[in-house]
């Protein structure tokens, strides 16, 4: 297992840490990304300062990291998708929902970080979170021209191609087999896994194991970084909550 370092900055100070997890998940249909607007969010003075602070405060930061050259953005942002809870309920729903966009930042000493962006209340995009590594871009590349998405409860990453759900990492292969599953069979699988544990279910209302989110979406890792996009508690928070992404997270390399 590879622990992704994240760094808490603003949420605790605003007293919103426990409030944000009550927000609703993002809708399956996400707003189209304007590449120029996304680029402005990560290269603005404020955005650059947040990314620089993240790298400087990381446990693996070398001496003098705070004084190093500014990080740079590598490649284009990728949409980050996850299993849609509506698809768990019913087969005619979209398989995935978009949580955020991820841009990859590279520090002066070569370390990578994933910069999460969500729509800003006044238009454009804002930085909502930063996590070490570039897991999102790695799996987007592995999926090629197909959408990549995550089943967060078991940390399985898949590609959605030709009516099939195809595995991209070991957790996914254990879930659907090396050859993957037809979408209809995958829907039956996730319905069996989570259909009685969704928000609003008796399982959730009774607080059994914390409800749907508890099935692996909030594993222990390290403190998060939360940018201004989360402070408002609106769309940005809703997009990141999804199945519990505001809590600590751990990812496994395939």
Tab-separated table of C-alpha atoms in Angstrom:
chain	number	residue	atom	x	y	z
A	1	UNK	CA	0.000	0.000	0.000
A	2	UNK	CA	1.227	3.482	-0.857
A	3	UNK	CA	0.156	6.234	1.516
A	4	UNK	CA	-0.676	9.529	-0.162
A	5	UNK	CA	0.471	12.517	1.835
A	6	UNK	CA	-2.010	15.345	2.039
A	7	UNK	CA	-1.829	18.500	4.120
A	8	UNK	CA	-4.559	20.207	6.142
A	9	UNK	CA	-4.610	23.973	5.915
A	10	UNK	CA	-7.936	25.775	6.038
A	11	UNK	CA	-10.794	23.439	6.907
A	12	UNK	CA	-9.827	22.948	10.535
A	13	UNK	CA	-9.396	26.673	11.041
A	14	UNK	CA	-12.857	27.294	9.649
A	15	UNK	CA	-14.396	24.651	11.891
A	16	UNK	CA	-15.914	22.820	8.943
A	17	UNK	CA	-14.219	19.447	9.188
A	18	UNK	CA	-17.290	17.623	10.474
A	19	UNK	CA	-19.814	19.701	8.539
A	20	UNK	CA	-18.480	19.006	5.070
A	21	UNK	CA	-18.949	15.258	5.214
A	22	UNK	CA	-22.714	15.798	5.311
A	23	UNK	CA	-22.825	17.337	1.822
A	24	UNK	CA	-24.481	15.470	-1.040
A	25	UNK	CA	-22.473	13.640	-3.694
A	26	UNK	CA	-21.806	15.284	-7.027
A	27	UNK	CA	-24.231	14.732	-9.865
A	28	UNK	CA	-23.280	12.262	-12.577
A	29	UNK	CA	-23.258	15.045	-15.152
A	30	UNK	CA	-20.315	17.341	-14.421
A	31	UNK	CA	-19.717	20.794	-15.942
A	32	UNK	CA	-17.456	20.906	-18.967
A	33	UNK	CA	-13.961	22.049	-18.122
A	34	UNK	CA	-12.523	25.123	-19.788
A	35	UNK	CA	-8.786	24.284	-20.051
A	36	UNK	CA	-7.836	27.948	-19.789
A	37	UNK	CA	-9.888	28.396	-16.608
A	38	UNK	CA	-8.366	25.285	-15.049
A	39	UNK	CA	-4.882	26.492	-15.955
A	40	UNK	CA	-5.576	29.865	-14.356
A	41	UNK	CA	-6.624	28.189	-11.113
A	42	UNK	CA	-3.402	26.210	-10.741
A	43	UNK	CA	-0.989	28.864	-12.028
A	44	UNK	CA	-2.431	31.923	-10.275
A	45	UNK	CA	-0.419	33.476	-7.462
A	46	UNK	CA	-2.716	31.928	-4.855
A	47	UNK	CA	-2.751	28.539	-6.560
A	48	UNK	CA	1.020	28.453	-6.928
A	49	UNK	CA	1.436	29.410	-3.270
A	50	UNK	CA	-0.844	26.574	-2.127
A	51	UNK	CA	1.018	24.022	-4.234
A	52	UNK	CA	4.408	25.298	-3.076
A	53	UNK	CA	3.301	25.085	0.574
A	54	UNK	CA	2.105	21.515	0.034
A	55	UNK	CA	5.478	20.395	-1.317
A	56	UNK	CA	7.403	22.299	1.370
A	57	UNK	CA	5.383	20.720	4.205
A	58	UNK	CA	5.453	17.128	2.919
A	59	UNK	CA	7.225	14.541	5.127
A	60	UNK	CA	9.639	13.775	2.285
A	61	UNK	CA	10.469	17.419	1.589
A	62	UNK	CA	14.246	17.942	1.314
A	63	UNK	CA	15.995	20.726	3.239
A	64	UNK	CA	15.393	24.066	1.576
A	65	UNK	CA	12.231	22.920	-0.206
A	66	UNK	CA	10.393	26.062	0.862
A	67	UNK	CA	12.953	28.163	-1.006
A	68	UNK	CA	13.056	25.992	-4.136
A	69	UNK	CA	11.806	27.084	-7.529
A	70	UNK	CA	8.059	27.173	-8.002
A	71	UNK	CA	6.393	23.869	-8.926
A	72	UNK	CA	5.186	23.486	-12.499
A	73	UNK	CA	2.055	21.885	-13.916
A	74	UNK	CA	2.606	18.749	-16.001
A	75	UNK	CA	0.199	17.854	-18.808
A	76	UNK	CA	-3.527	18.464	-18.978
A	77	UNK	CA	-6.053	17.962	-16.164
A	78	UNK	CA	-7.943	14.666	-16.128
A	79	UNK	CA	-11.520	14.101	-14.941
A	80	UNK	CA	-11.679	11.893	-11.857
A	81	UNK	CA	-14.659	9.543	-11.869
A	82	UNK	CA	-16.015	7.103	-9.332
A	83	UNK	CA	-18.805	4.560	-9.073
A	84	UNK	CA	-22.143	6.368	-9.160
A	85	UNK	CA	-24.408	5.465	-6.197
A	86	UNK	CA	-27.424	5.785	-8.506
A	87	UNK	CA	-25.924	3.012	-10.660
A	88	UNK	CA	-25.659	0.868	-7.542
A	89	UNK	CA	-29.419	1.359	-7.095
A	90	UNK	CA	-30.541	0.887	-10.694
A	91	UNK	CA	-29.085	-0.385	-13.949
A	92	UNK	CA	-30.302	2.510	-16.125
A	93	UNK	CA	-28.220	5.139	-14.295
A	94	UNK	CA	-24.786	6.308	-15.501
A	95	UNK	CA	-22.027	4.004	-14.275
A	96	UNK	CA	-19.838	6.854	-13.023
A	97	UNK	CA	-20.005	10.309	-11.543
A	98	UNK	CA	-17.329	12.977	-11.827
A	99	UNK	CA	-15.859	14.166	-8.536
A	100	UNK	CA	-13.239	16.667	-9.625
A	101	UNK	CA	-10.486	17.415	-12.121
A	102	UNK	CA	-6.906	16.500	-11.268
A	103	UNK	CA	-3.856	18.394	-12.492
A	104	UNK	CA	-0.365	17.073	-11.830
A	105	UNK	CA	2.216	19.381	-10.260
A	106	UNK	CA	5.939	18.643	-10.211
A	107	UNK	CA	8.226	20.177	-7.578
A	108	UNK	CA	11.694	21.484	-8.352
A	109	UNK	CA	13.170	18.231	-6.968
A	110	UNK	CA	10.896	16.015	-9.063
A	111	UNK	CA	8.158	15.055	-6.587
A	112	UNK	CA	4.614	14.834	-7.965
A	113	UNK	CA	1.293	15.915	-6.507
A	114	UNK	CA	-2.285	15.712	-7.702
A	115	UNK	CA	-4.105	19.052	-7.514
A	116	UNK	CA	-7.867	18.556	-7.231
A	117	UNK	CA	-10.077	21.223	-8.799
A	118	UNK	CA	-13.813	21.773	-8.430
A	119	UNK	CA	-16.134	24.427	-9.898
A	120	UNK	CA	-15.915	27.738	-8.054
A	121	UNK	CA	-19.106	29.370	-6.812
A	122	UNK	CA	-18.575	32.458	-8.962
A	123	UNK	CA	-17.502	30.560	-12.062
A	124	UNK	CA	-14.212	29.039	-13.091
A	125	UNK	CA	-12.347	26.465	-11.019
A	126	UNK	CA	-10.669	26.452	-7.632
A	127	UNK	CA	-8.177	24.210	-5.855
A	128	UNK	CA	-10.029	21.998	-3.387
A	129	UNK	CA	-7.336	19.553	-2.288
A	130	UNK	CA	-3.788	18.389	-3.016
A	131	UNK	CA	-2.470	14.836	-2.577
A	132	UNK	CA	0.974	13.383	-3.162
A	133	UNK	CA	1.645	11.329	-6.277
A	134	UNK	CA	-0.255	11.287	-9.557
A	135	UNK	CA	-2.561	8.299	-9.119
A	136	UNK	CA	-5.381	9.914	-11.070
A	137	UNK	CA	-3.256	10.678	-14.127
A	138	UNK	CA	-1.618	7.238	-13.961
A	139	UNK	CA	-4.936	5.407	-14.204
A	140	UNK	CA	-6.317	7.821	-16.796
A	141	UNK	CA	-3.316	6.962	-18.972
A	142	UNK	CA	-3.729	3.241	-18.324
A	143	UNK	CA	-7.331	3.449	-19.539
A	144	UNK	CA	-6.264	5.012	-22.832
A	145	UNK	CA	-9.219	6.522	-24.665
A	146	UNK	CA	-11.727	4.967	-22.246
A	147	UNK	CA	-12.958	6.611	-19.034
A	148	UNK	CA	-11.162	5.450	-15.890
A	149	UNK	CA	-13.133	5.264	-12.660
A	150	UNK	CA	-12.706	4.089	-9.088
A	151	UNK	CA	-14.815	1.893	-6.840
A	152	UNK	CA	-13.614	3.587	-3.660
A	153	UNK	CA	-14.829	1.041	-1.127
A	154	UNK	CA	-12.228	-1.457	-2.360
A	155	UNK	CA	-9.822	0.964	-4.102
A	156	UNK	CA	-10.451	-0.737	-7.450
A	157	UNK	CA	-9.709	1.233	-10.621
A	158	UNK	CA	-11.437	0.290	-13.867
A	159	UNK	CA	-11.722	1.325	-17.506
A	160	UNK	CA	-15.191	1.502	-19.048
A	161	UNK	CA	-14.834	0.280	-22.617
A	162	UNK	CA	-17.110	-1.408	-25.127
A	163	UNK	CA	-19.855	-2.148	-22.633
A	164	UNK	CA	-17.425	-3.806	-20.227
A	165	UNK	CA	-15.828	-2.846	-16.930
A	166	UNK	CA	-12.129	-3.719	-17.249
A	167	UNK	CA	-9.635	-3.893	-14.353
A	168	UNK	CA	-6.699	-1.485	-14.117
A	169	UNK	CA	-5.159	-2.577	-10.805
A	170	UNK	CA	-4.901	-5.655	-8.603
A	171	UNK	CA	-7.878	-4.655	-6.457
A	172	UNK	CA	-9.998	-4.420	-9.592
A	173	UNK	CA	-8.786	-7.787	-10.876
A	174	UNK	CA	-9.772	-9.368	-7.581
A	175	UNK	CA	-13.168	-7.726	-7.959
A	176	UNK	CA	-14.146	-8.475	-11.572
A	177	UNK	CA	-11.488	-10.912	-12.780
A	178	UNK	CA	-8.738	-10.347	-15.326
A	179	UNK	CA	-11.205	-10.172	-18.230
A	180	UNK	CA	-13.596	-7.779	-16.496
A	181	UNK	CA	-17.388	-7.920	-16.579
A	182	UNK	CA	-20.201	-6.669	-18.813
A	183	UNK	CA	-21.721	-3.494	-17.405
A	184	UNK	CA	-24.950	-5.304	-16.500
A	185	UNK	CA	-23.057	-7.946	-14.523
A	186	UNK	CA	-21.012	-5.257	-12.776
A	187	UNK	CA	-24.208	-3.453	-11.761
A	188	UNK	CA	-25.543	-6.634	-10.199
A	189	UNK	CA	-22.231	-7.081	-8.383
A	190	UNK	CA	-22.145	-3.594	-6.848
A	191	UNK	CA	-25.848	-3.769	-6.032
A	192	UNK	CA	-25.160	-6.923	-4.041
A	193	UNK	CA	-22.209	-5.252	-2.323
A	194	UNK	CA	-23.712	-1.889	-1.480
A	195	UNK	CA	-27.408	-1.827	-2.386
A	196	UNK	CA	-28.536	-2.160	1.232
A	197	UNK	CA	-25.896	0.257	2.547
A	198	UNK	CA	-26.609	3.396	0.522
A	199	UNK	CA	-27.430	6.736	2.175
A	200	UNK	CA	-30.951	6.595	3.552
A	201	UNK	CA	-30.978	2.815	3.960
A	202	UNK	CA	-31.755	1.144	7.280
A	203	UNK	CA	-28.086	0.173	7.421
A	204	UNK	CA	-27.114	3.820	7.083
A	205	UNK	CA	-29.775	5.133	9.481
A	206	UNK	CA	-28.737	2.648	12.146
A	207	UNK	CA	-25.122	3.758	11.811
A	208	UNK	CA	-23.986	0.197	11.206
A	209	UNK	CA	-20.250	0.381	10.462
A	210	UNK	CA	-20.802	4.016	9.540
A	211	UNK	CA	-23.051	3.302	6.554
A	212	UNK	CA	-22.039	3.118	2.907
A	213	UNK	CA	-18.931	5.290	3.281
A	214	UNK	CA	-17.346	2.890	5.718
A	215	UNK	CA	-16.658	0.196	3.143
A	216	UNK	CA	-13.156	1.362	2.479
A	217	UNK	CA	-13.647	4.951	1.364
A	218	UNK	CA	-12.107	6.564	4.438
A	219	UNK	CA	-9.034	4.488	5.198
A	220	UNK	CA	-6.269	5.771	7.384
A	221	UNK	CA	-3.512	7.696	5.697
A	222	UNK	CA	-2.362	11.203	6.496
A	223	UNK	CA	-3.829	14.637	6.965
A	224	UNK	CA	-5.360	16.235	3.933
A	225	UNK	CA	-4.717	19.589	2.374
A	226	UNK	CA	-7.902	21.573	1.852
A	227	UNK	CA	-7.906	24.644	-0.335
A	228	UNK	CA	-10.407	27.514	-0.393
A	229	UNK	CA	-12.731	25.518	-2.648
A	230	UNK	CA	-13.830	23.462	0.350
A	231	UNK	CA	-14.363	26.314	2.750
A	232	UNK	CA	-17.643	27.412	1.218
A	233	UNK	CA	-19.196	24.007	1.851
A	234	UNK	CA	-21.055	24.165	-1.475
A	235	UNK	CA	-20.496	22.453	-4.810
A	236	UNK	CA	-16.800	21.877	-4.223
A	237	UNK	CA	-17.456	20.073	-0.975
A	238	UNK	CA	-20.295	18.085	-2.482
A	239	UNK	CA	-18.105	16.959	-5.347
A	240	UNK	CA	-15.366	15.741	-3.062
A	241	UNK	CA	-17.544	14.041	-0.500
A	242	UNK	CA	-19.040	11.543	-2.936
A	243	UNK	CA	-18.440	8.313	-1.046
A	244	UNK	CA	-16.272	9.898	1.636
A	245	UNK	CA	-13.259	11.401	-0.128
A	246	UNK	CA	-12.965	14.232	2.373
A	247	UNK	CA	-11.638	11.807	4.959
A	248	UNK	CA	-8.150	10.334	4.968
A	249	UNK	CA	-7.233	8.195	2.007
A	250	UNK	CA	-4.778	5.464	1.122
A	251	UNK	CA	-4.136	4.141	-2.367
A	252	UNK	CA	-2.488	0.997	-3.614
A	253	UNK	CA	-0.264	0.916	-6.664
A	254	UNK	CA	-1.226	-1.777	-9.113
